[in-house]
XYZ file of C-alpha atoms in Angstrom:
574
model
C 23.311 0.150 37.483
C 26.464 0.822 37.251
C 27.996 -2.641 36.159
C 25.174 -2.890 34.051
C 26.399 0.144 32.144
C 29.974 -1.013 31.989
C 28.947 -3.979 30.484
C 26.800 -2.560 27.732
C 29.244 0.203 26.611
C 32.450 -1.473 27.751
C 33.129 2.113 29.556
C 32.303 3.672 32.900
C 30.195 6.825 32.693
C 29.411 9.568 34.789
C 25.879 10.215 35.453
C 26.322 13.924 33.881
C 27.439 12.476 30.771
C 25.528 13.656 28.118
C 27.085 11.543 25.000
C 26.797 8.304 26.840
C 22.571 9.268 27.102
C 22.873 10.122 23.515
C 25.047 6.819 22.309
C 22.325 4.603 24.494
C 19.291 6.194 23.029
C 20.607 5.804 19.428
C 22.126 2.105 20.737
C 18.404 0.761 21.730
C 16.407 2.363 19.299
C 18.632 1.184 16.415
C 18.263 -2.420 18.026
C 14.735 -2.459 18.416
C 13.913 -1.528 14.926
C 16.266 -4.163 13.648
C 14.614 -6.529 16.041
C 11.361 -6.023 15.144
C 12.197 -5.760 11.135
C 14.726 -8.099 10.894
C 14.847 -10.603 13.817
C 11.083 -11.516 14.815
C 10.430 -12.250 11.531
C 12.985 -14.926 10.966
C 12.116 -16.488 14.120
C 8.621 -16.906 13.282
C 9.591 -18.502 10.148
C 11.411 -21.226 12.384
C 8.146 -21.298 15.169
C 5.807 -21.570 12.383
C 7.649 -24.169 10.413
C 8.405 -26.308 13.642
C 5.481 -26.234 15.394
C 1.694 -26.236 15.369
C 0.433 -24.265 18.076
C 2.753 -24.380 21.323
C 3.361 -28.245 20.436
C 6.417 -29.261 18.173
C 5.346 -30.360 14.521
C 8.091 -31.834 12.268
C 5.342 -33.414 9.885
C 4.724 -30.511 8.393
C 8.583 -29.878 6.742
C 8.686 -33.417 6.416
C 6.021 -33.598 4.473
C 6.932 -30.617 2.376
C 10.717 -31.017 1.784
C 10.138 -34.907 0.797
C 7.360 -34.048 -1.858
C 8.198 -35.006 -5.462
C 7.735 -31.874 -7.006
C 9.625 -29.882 -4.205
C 12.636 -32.194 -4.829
C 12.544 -31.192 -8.185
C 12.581 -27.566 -7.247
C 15.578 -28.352 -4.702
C 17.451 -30.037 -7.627
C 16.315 -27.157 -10.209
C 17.402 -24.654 -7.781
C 20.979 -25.895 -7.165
C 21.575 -27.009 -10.522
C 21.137 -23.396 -11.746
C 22.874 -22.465 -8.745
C 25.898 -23.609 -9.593
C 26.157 -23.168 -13.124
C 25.064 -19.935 -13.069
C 27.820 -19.012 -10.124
C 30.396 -20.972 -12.348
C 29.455 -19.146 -15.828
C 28.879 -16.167 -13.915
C 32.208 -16.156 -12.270
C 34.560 -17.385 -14.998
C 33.089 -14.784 -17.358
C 33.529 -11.896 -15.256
C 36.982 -12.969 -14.184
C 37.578 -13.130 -17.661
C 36.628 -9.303 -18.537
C 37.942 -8.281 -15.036
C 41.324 -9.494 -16.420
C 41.017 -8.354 -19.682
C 40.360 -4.484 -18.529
C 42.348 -4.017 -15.330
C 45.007 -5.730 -16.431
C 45.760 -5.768 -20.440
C 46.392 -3.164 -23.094
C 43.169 -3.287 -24.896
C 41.622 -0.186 -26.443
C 38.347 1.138 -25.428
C 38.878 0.136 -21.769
C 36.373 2.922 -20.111
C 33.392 2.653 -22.408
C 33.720 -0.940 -21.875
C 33.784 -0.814 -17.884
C 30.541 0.954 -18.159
C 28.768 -1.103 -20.412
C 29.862 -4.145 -18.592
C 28.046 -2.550 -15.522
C 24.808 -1.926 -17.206
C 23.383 -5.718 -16.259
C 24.310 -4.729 -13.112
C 21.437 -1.818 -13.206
C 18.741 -3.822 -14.638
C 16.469 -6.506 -13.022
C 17.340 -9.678 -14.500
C 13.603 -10.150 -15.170
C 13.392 -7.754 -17.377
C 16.388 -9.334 -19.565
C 14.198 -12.501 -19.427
C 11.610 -10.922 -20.666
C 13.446 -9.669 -23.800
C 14.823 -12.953 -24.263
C 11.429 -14.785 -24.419
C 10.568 -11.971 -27.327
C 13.229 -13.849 -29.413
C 13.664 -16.949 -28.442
C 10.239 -18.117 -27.206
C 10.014 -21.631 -28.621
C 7.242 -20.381 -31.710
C 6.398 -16.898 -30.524
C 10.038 -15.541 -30.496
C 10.958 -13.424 -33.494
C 14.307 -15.413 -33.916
C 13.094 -18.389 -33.737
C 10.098 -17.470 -36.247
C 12.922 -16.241 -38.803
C 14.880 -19.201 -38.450
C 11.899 -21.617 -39.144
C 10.593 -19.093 -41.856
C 14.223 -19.149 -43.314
C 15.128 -23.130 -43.029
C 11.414 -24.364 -43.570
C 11.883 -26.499 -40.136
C 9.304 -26.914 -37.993
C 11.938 -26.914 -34.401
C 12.876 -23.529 -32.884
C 16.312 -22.736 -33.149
C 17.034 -22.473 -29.386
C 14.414 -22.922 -26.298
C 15.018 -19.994 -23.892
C 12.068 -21.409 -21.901
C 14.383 -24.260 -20.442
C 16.544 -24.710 -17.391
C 19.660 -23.623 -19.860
C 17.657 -20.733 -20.937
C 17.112 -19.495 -17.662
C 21.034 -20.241 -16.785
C 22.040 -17.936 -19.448
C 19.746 -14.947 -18.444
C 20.751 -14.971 -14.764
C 24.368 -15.400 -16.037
C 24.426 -12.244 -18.317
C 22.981 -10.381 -15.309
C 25.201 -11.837 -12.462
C 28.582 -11.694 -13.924
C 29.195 -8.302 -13.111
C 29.512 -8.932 -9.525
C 32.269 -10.699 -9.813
C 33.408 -8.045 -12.453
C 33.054 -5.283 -10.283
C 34.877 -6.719 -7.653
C 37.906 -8.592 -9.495
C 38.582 -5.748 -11.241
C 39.156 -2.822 -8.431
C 41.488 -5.751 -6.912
C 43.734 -5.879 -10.298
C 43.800 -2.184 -10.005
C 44.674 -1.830 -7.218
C 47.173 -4.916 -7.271
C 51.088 -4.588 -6.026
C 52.936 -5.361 -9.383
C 56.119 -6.229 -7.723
C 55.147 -9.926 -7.209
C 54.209 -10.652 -10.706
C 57.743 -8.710 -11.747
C 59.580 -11.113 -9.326
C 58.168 -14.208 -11.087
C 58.749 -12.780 -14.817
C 62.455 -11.656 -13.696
C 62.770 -15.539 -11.935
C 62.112 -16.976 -15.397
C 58.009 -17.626 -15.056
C 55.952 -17.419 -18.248
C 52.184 -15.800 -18.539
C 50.333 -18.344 -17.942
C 52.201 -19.390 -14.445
C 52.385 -15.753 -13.529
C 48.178 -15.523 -14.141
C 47.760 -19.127 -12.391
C 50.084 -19.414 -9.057
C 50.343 -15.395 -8.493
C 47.624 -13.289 -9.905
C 44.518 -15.821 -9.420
C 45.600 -16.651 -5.702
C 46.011 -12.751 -4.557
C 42.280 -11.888 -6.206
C 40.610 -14.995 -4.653
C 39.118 -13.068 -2.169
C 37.533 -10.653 -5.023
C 36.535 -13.689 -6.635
C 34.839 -15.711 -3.755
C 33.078 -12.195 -2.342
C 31.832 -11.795 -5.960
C 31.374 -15.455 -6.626
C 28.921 -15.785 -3.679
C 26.604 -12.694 -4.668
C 25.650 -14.428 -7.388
C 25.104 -17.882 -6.153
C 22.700 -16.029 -3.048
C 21.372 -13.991 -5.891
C 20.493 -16.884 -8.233
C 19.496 -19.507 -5.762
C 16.193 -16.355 -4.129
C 15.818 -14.983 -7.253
C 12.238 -15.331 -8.644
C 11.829 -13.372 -11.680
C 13.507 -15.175 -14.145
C 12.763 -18.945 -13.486
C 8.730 -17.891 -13.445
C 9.226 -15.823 -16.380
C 11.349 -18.752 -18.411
C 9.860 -21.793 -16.346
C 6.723 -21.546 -15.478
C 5.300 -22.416 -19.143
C 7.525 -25.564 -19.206
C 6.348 -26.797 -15.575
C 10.219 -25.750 -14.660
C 10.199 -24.567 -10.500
C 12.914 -23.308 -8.350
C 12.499 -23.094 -4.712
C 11.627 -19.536 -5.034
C 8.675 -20.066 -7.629
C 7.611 -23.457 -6.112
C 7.072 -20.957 -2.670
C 5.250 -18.641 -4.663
C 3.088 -21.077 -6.144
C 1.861 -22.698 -2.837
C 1.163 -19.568 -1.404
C -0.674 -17.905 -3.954
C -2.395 -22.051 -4.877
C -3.451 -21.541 -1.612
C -5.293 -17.881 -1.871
C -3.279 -16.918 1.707
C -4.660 -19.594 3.537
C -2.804 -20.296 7.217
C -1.280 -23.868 5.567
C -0.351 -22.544 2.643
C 1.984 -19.857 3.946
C 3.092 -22.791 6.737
C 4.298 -24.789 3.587
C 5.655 -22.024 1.926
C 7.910 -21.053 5.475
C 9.218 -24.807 5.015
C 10.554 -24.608 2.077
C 12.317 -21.314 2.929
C 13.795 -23.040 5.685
C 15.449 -25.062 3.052
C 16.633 -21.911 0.898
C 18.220 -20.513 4.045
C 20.085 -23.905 4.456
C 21.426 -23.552 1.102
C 22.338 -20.013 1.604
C 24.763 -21.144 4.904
C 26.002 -23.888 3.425
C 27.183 -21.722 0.176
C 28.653 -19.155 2.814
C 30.482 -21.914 4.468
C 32.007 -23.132 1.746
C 33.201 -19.611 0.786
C 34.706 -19.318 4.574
C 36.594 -22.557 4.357
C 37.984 -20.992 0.696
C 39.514 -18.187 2.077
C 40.898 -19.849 5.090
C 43.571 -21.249 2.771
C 45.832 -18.325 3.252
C 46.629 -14.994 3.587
C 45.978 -12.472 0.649
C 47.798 -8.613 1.040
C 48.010 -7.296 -2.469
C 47.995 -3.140 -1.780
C 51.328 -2.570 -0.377
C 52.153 1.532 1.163
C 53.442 3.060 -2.186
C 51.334 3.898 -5.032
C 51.356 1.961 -8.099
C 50.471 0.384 -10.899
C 50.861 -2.692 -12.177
C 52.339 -3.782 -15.451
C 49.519 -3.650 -18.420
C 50.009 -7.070 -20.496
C 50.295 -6.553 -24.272
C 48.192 -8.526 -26.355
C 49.679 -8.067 -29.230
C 48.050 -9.913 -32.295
C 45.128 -11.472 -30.495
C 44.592 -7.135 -28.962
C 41.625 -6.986 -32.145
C 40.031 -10.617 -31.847
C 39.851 -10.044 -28.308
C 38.407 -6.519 -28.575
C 36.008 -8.031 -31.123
C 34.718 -10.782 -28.364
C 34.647 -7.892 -26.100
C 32.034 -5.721 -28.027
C 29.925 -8.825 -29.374
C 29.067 -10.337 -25.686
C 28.454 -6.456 -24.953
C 26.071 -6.359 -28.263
C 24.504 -9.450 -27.394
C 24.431 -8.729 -23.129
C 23.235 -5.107 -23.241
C 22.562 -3.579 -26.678
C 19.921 -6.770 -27.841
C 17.704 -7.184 -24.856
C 17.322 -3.249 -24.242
C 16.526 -2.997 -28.262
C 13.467 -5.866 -27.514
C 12.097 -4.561 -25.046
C 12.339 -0.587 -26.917
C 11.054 -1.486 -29.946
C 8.112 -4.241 -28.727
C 6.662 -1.546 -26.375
C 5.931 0.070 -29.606
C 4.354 -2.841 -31.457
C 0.952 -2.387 -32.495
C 0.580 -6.335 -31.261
C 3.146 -8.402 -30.641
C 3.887 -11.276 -33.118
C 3.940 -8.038 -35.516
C 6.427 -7.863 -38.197
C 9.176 -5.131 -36.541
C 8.736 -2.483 -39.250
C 7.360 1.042 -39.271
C 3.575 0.257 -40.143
C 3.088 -1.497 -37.334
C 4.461 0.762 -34.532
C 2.571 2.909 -32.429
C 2.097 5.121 -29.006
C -0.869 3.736 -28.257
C 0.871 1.199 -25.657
C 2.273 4.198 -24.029
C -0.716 5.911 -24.273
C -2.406 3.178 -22.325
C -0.283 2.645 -19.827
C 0.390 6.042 -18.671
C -3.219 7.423 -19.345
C -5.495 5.363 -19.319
C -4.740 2.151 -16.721
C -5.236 3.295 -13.123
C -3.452 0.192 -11.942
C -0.304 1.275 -13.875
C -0.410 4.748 -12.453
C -1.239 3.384 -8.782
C 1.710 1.247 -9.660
C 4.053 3.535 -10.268
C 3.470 5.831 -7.408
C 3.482 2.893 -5.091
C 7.163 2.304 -5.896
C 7.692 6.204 -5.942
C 6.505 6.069 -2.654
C 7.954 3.024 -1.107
C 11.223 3.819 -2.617
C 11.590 7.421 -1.394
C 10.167 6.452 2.053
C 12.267 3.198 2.528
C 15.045 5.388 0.956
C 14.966 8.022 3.517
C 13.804 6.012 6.786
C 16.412 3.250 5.709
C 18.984 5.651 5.608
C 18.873 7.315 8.847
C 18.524 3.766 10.333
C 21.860 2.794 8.592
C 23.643 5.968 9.591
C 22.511 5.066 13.175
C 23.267 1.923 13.127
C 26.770 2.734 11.634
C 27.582 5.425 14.300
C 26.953 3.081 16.955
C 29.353 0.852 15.300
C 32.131 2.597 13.955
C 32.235 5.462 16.467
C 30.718 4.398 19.860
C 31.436 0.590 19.717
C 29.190 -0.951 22.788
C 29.997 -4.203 23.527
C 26.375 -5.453 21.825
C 27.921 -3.556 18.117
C 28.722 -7.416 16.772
C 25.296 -8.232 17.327
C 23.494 -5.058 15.722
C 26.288 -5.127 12.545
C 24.964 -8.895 12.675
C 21.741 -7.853 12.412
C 21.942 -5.595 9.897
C 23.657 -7.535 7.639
C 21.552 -10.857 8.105
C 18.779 -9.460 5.295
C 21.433 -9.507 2.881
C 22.055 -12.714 3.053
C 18.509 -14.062 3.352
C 16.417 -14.279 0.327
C 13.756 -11.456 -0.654
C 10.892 -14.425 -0.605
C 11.776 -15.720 2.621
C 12.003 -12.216 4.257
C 8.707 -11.552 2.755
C 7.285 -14.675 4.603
C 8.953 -14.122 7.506
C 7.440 -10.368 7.804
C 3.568 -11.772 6.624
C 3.697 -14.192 9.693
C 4.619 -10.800 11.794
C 2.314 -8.515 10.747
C -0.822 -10.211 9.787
C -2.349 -9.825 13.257
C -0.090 -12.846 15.204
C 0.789 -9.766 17.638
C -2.553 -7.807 17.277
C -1.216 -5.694 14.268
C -2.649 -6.625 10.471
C -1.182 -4.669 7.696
C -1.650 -7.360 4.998
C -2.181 -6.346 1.954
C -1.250 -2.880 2.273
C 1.354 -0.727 1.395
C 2.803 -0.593 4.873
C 3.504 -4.564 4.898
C 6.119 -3.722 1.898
C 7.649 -1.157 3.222
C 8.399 -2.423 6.513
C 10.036 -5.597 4.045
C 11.768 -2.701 2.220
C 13.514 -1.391 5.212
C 14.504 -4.859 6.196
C 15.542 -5.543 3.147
C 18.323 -2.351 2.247
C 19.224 -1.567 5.587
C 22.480 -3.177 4.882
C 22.991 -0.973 2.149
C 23.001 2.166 3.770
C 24.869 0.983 7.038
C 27.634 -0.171 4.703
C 27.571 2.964 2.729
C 27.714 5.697 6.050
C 30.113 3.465 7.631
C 32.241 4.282 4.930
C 31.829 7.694 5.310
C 32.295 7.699 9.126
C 35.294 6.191 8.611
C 36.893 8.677 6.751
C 35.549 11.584 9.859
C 38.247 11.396 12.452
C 36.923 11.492 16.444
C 39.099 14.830 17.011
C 36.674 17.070 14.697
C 33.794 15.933 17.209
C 36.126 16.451 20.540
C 36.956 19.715 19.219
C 33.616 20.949 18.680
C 32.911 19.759 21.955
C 35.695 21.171 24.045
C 34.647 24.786 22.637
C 31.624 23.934 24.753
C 29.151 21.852 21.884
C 27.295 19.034 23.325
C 27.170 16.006 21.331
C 23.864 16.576 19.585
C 25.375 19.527 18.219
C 28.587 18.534 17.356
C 26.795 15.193 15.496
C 24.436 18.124 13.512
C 27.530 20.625 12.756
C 29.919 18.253 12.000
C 29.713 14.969 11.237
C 26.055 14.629 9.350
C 26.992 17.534 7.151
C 30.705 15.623 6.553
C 28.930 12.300 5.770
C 26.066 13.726 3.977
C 27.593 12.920 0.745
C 27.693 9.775 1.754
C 24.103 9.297 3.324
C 22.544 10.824 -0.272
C 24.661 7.933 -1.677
C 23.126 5.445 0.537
C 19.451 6.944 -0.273
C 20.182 6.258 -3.920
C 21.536 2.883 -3.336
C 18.187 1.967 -1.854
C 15.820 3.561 -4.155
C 16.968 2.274 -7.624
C 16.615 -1.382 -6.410
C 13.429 -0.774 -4.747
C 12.255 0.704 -7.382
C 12.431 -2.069 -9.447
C 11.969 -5.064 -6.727
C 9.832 -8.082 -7.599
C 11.153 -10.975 -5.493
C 9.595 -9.588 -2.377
C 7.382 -7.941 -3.205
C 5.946 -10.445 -5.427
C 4.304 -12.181 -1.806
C 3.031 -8.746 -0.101
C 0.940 -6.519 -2.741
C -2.591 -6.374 -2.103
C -5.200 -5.097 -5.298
C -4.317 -2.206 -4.587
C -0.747 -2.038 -3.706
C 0.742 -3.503 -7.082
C 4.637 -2.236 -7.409
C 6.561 -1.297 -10.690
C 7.847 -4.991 -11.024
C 5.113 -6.709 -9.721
C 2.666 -4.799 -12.283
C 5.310 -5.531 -15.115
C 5.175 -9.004 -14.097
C 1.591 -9.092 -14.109
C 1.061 -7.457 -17.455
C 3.134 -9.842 -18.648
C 1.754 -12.721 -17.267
C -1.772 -11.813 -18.911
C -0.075 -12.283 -21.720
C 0.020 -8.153 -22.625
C 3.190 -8.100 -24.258
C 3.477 -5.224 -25.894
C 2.212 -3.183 -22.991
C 4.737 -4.843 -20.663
C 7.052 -3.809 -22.159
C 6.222 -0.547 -22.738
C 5.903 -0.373 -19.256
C 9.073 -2.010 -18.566
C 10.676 1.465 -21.279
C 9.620 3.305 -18.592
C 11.051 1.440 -15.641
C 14.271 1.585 -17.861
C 14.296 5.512 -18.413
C 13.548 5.897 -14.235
C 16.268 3.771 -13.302
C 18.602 5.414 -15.603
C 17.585 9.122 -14.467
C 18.124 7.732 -11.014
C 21.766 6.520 -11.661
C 22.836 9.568 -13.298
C 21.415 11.382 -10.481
C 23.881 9.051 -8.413
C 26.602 10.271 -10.008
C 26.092 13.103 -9.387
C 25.642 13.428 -5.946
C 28.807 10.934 -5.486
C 31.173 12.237 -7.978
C 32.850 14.189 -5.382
C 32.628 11.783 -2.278
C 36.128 11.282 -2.398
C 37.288 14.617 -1.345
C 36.370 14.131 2.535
């Protein structure tokens, strides 16, 4: 027993040692939850893929990975894959640059509108985009046919480019976000050694600056090519009408062609095999990237760097600046506004033909809106709060007791992150539809156990970086005036890191308050969330009440990130 505990906490302990009983309870439970949440279902993703029964069966992802249409899906998916990462990444390095490093005006109001994609599902921007650029439905495209007498739409959103240029307004702010902290936070001196040597601008920006960021760029880089290669919402908003399928749709199409049948979610756990692979090998890549060298760019001292002076291009730049932020934010918010209050859409937008009767509908009079909305109320608080005690667990055991099984539960946190929200969603039907004598299919409890999977790298990231900042002598003090470690965890460190945990709670329940991707596989009739009723609505063909709908997704989503604000606009005094 005693070697055995060695080797699981890397420390002898004495049998009266009431922390170690503590540590090992919060150790194994935080492992078993991640192991049944996380872990069983990806393995049954691989056992049901791979074999029939207890016998192995490779016909099965043959036979799916080598159909026509699923190579078309495969060559779909990558192709918007990469463009979308490339677009994605060159236009947020651009604006990264352009704020954290130059003398432009209007610098914080346009940090915070650039963040606004960032808030939004991307599903919803495709559906704004469809109002006007639908190929004869969408208002611009009805003006400029009305206007030139031509009988061809001016632009096809509902087209592989389309979709490209939806997922890239939406995406580019994680590489935004990330390049720009790093310029920020950048030691000038290296750039002022390469001006004073003789180096122009442009050498300075392409052998010094670019190289020190790359890290920023890759991290950011490979958000969005995980996020566009699982994301479902805007491909089977923009695609779906022009027989256009990504892996993610083409899953969701055999498993909902195949009204939950046994061989239908089989097929569907192939393909996502597939996605996964594509997921590695794009994390691969990104490990060889930054194995190129060494990047320290925050030296001791506390500085800024240089701002660059634009000098006559300072307007035409500023100019760019607000149009891609008129066009990005301001024009696919203003759709979806002002169509929620169309009498019907196709409607002249003028004041005649608006109404509250949309509203009216959806918040009075449609039960499955209502039941909609407090499913996602409900999911969202719930996975919110259960999420975030299993993060601050799992963090504690990390950061603070470090047993020599930490790499493995950090692992396991993390892994959902990385996986996409369909494939997790497969992964957790095959669990819980009765394969271990437990159903909950098609009810509520299905998503929320996929919900907890799903964030629980969120909040371990977030109270890890509040434990950090609590040093192991407040704890040892509390405890050498004669606290034991349950009470010197409740004195001292939750109320230190509570900041920190309400953070977390937040960072949970705006994005699953607005999920589709997942959720899209597990609602039953009567367990329809926020985005999958949207969706729905939508895809009856009910514009104007989807979007009246999708108003009101808009004003939770804001409350809730105000509300975020406010609880962390002080998290940096502990």
């Amino acid at each position: 027993m005693k070697f055995f505990l060695t080797s699981m906490f890397g420390r002898e302990t004495s049998r009266g040692d009431r922390r170690f009983g503590l540590d090992r309870i919060v150790f194994l439970l935080s492992l078993f939850i991640l192991i049944v949440t996380v872990l069983m279902p990806m393995l049954m993703i691989v056992v049901r893929t791979f074999f029939k029964g207890t016998q192995p069966d490779w016909a099965l992802f043959t036979r799916v990975v080598m159909a026509p249409e699923n190579l078309s899906a495969i060559y779909n998916t990558v192709k918007i894959g990469f463009f979308v990462t490339l677009f994605g990444t060159v236009l947020g390095l651009f604006y990264a640059w352009l704020i954290g490093r130059s003398d432009i005006p209007m610098k914080g109001l346009m940090k915070a509108l650039f963040t606004i994609p960032y808030m939004f599902p991307p599903f919803f921007g495709a559906m704004a985009w469809s109002l006007l650029l639908a190929p004869r439905s969408g208002y611009m495209n009805k003006w400029f046919m009305q206007l030139t007498g031509s009988t061809s739409p001016l632009l096809d959103i509902n087209s592989i480019g389309g979709i490209v240029f939806v997922e890239t307004c939406y995406y580019f702010p994680f590489v935004f976000l990330q390049v720009v902290s790093a310029l920020e936070r950048m030691d000038p001196t290296l750039e002022e050694s390469a001006r004073i040597a003789g180096a122009g601008q442009w050498y300075v920006i392409r052998k010094i600056t670019l190289p020190l960021v790359l890290p920023a760029i890759a991290a950011g880089a490979m958000l969005i090519l995980i996020s566009s290669l699982s994301h479902f919402g805007v491909p089977a908003i923009l695609g779906f009408s022009n027989n256009i399928f990504t892996l993610p749709t083409k899953i969701y199409q055999l498993i909902n062609r195949s009204a939950g049948s046994f061989d239908g979610i089989r097929e569907g756990a192939a393909l996502s095999i597939l996605l996964v692979a594509v997921v590695v090998i794009a994390l691969y890549i990104q490990r060889i990237v930054l194995k190129t060298g060494h990047y320290d760019i925050i030296k001791g001292k506390s500085m800024r760097p240089m701002l660059i002076k634009l000098r006559g291009a300072k307007i035409p730049l500023l100019g760019i600046s607000l149009l891609s932020l008129f066009v990005i934010v301001v024009v696919p918010l203003f759709m979806i506004f002002i169509v929620g209050f169309l009498k019907a859409y196709g409607l002249p937008l003028t004041l005649q033909n608006l109404t509250l009767r949309n509203y009216e509908y959806i918040l009075g009079q449609s039960k499955m809106v209502r039941d909609s909305i407090m499913n996602s109320l409900f999911l969202s608080v719930s996975s919110g709060v259960i999420t975030m005690f299993l993060g601050v667990m799992i963090a504690y055991v990390v950061i603070k007791v470090k047993p020599r099984g930490k790499g493995f539960l950090e692992m396991l946190s993390l892994l959902p992150y990385s996986i996409p929200g369909l494939v997790l969603a497969i992964g957790v039907i095959l669990v819980w539809s009765g394969a271990f004598g437990i159903n909950l299919y098609n009810t509520i409890w299905i998503i929320l156990i996929a919900y907890i999977a799903r964030y629980v790298s969120f909040a371990m990231k977030s109270a890890s970086a509040s434990l950090e900042q609590v040093h192991y002598s407040l704890e040892e003090a509390a405890r050498s005036c004669g606290a034991t470690h349950l009470e010197s965890l409740r004195d001292i460190t939750i109320p230190l890191i509570r900041p920190g945990m309400i953070a977390g709670f937040f960072l949970i329940f705006l994005p699953a308050m607005r999920e589709l991707t997942t959720s899209v596989l597990l609602y039953g009739p009567f367990t329809r969330t926020l985005g999958v009723a949207i969706y729905a609505i939508n895809s009856e063909g009910n514009t104007v009440q989807a979007s009246a709908l999708a108003t009101v997704a808009i004003g939770i989503i804001i409350a809730g990130h105000f509300a975020l604000r406010y609880v962390t606009r002080d998290r940096k005094g502990l």
